[in-house]
Coordinates of C-alpha atoms in Angstrom, one line a residue:
M172 CA -5.3 3.1 1.5
S173 CA -1.8 3.1 0.0
R174 CA 1.1 3.9 2.3
I175 CA 4.7 4.9 1.4
N176 CA 6.0 1.3 1.7
D177 CA 3.7 0.3 -1.1
V178 CA 5.8 1.6 -4.0
G179 CA 5.4 -1.3 -6.4
G180 CA 4.9 0.1 -10.0
M181 CA 5.4 3.7 -8.9
V182 CA 7.4 6.0 -11.1
G183 CA 10.2 8.1 -9.8
F184 CA 12.1 5.6 -7.6
P185 CA 15.6 4.5 -8.5
A186 CA 16.3 0.9 -9.5
V187 CA 17.2 -1.5 -6.7
V188 CA 21.0 -2.0 -6.8
E189 CA 22.2 -5.4 -5.5
E190 CA 25.5 -5.6 -3.8
P191 CA 27.6 -8.5 -4.9
D192 CA 28.4 -10.7 -1.9
E193 CA 26.4 -8.4 0.3
P194 CA 26.7 -9.4 4.0
V195 CA 23.6 -10.3 6.0
F196 CA 24.4 -7.4 8.3
H197 CA 26.5 -4.3 7.6
A198 CA 26.9 -3.6 11.3
D199 CA 26.6 -5.4 14.6
W200 CA 23.6 -3.2 15.7
E201 CA 21.6 -4.6 12.8
A202 CA 21.9 -8.2 14.2
H203 CA 21.0 -6.9 17.6
V204 CA 17.8 -5.4 16.2
V205 CA 16.9 -8.7 14.6
A206 CA 17.5 -10.6 17.9
L207 CA 15.5 -8.1 19.9
N208 CA 12.6 -8.3 17.5
A209 CA 12.7 -12.1 17.7
A210 CA 12.7 -12.1 21.5
L211 CA 9.8 -9.6 21.7
L212 CA 7.8 -11.7 19.2
R213 CA 8.5 -14.9 21.1
R214 CA 7.4 -13.3 24.4
G215 CA 4.2 -12.1 22.8
V216 CA 4.8 -8.4 23.3
Y217 CA 3.5 -7.9 19.8
D218 CA 2.8 -10.0 16.7
L219 CA 4.1 -9.8 13.2
D220 CA 1.0 -7.9 12.0
E221 CA 1.6 -5.2 14.6
F222 CA 5.3 -5.1 13.7
R223 CA 4.5 -4.7 10.0
D224 CA 1.9 -2.0 10.7
A225 CA 4.3 -0.1 12.8
I226 CA 6.8 -0.1 9.9
E227 CA 4.1 1.0 7.5
R228 CA 3.1 3.9 9.8
I229 CA 6.5 5.5 9.7
P230 CA 6.0 9.0 8.2
P231 CA 7.0 9.0 4.4
Q232 CA 10.1 11.2 4.7
E233 CA 11.5 9.2 7.6
Y234 CA 10.6 5.9 5.9
L235 CA 12.4 6.8 2.7
A236 CA 15.5 8.1 4.6
A237 CA 15.8 5.1 6.8
S238 CA 17.8 1.9 6.2
Y239 CA 16.0 -1.5 6.4
Y240 CA 17.0 -2.2 10.0
E241 CA 16.5 1.5 11.0
K242 CA 12.8 0.9 10.1
W243 CA 12.8 -2.2 12.2
F244 CA 14.2 -0.4 15.2
R245 CA 11.8 2.5 14.8
A246 CA 8.9 0.0 14.7
I247 CA 10.1 -1.8 17.8
T248 CA 10.5 1.4 19.8
S249 CA 7.1 2.7 18.7
L250 CA 5.4 -0.6 19.7
L251 CA 7.2 -0.6 23.1
A252 CA 6.0 3.0 23.8
E253 CA 2.5 2.3 22.5
K254 CA 2.1 -0.7 24.7
G255 CA 3.4 1.1 27.8
I256 CA 6.5 -1.1 28.2
A257 CA 8.9 1.9 27.9
T258 CA 8.4 5.6 27.9
P259 CA 9.6 7.7 24.9
E260 CA 12.2 9.2 27.3
E261 CA 13.5 5.8 28.3
L262 CA 13.7 4.8 24.7
A263 CA 15.6 8.0 23.9
G264 CA 18.2 7.1 26.6
G265 CA 17.0 9.7 29.1

């Protein structure tokens, strides 16, 4: 089954535009998401296959509207809720 992340060869998507001298992170929060993901992986909270699957399960409209690290953050929060580590309310800041 093909998911929205599997767009290779599909028609209708714009060309990828590379930024010259693009920074690794455009904002500090992006680096924090990478560090959080690394820590959760090291602790065995989830594995890379689960993380990838969580990204691939993002609904198509949300997937296409999200930045690279927004997808990562969405996957992390989904996995934390699915595994009972945090409630959706806690993750929403409530």
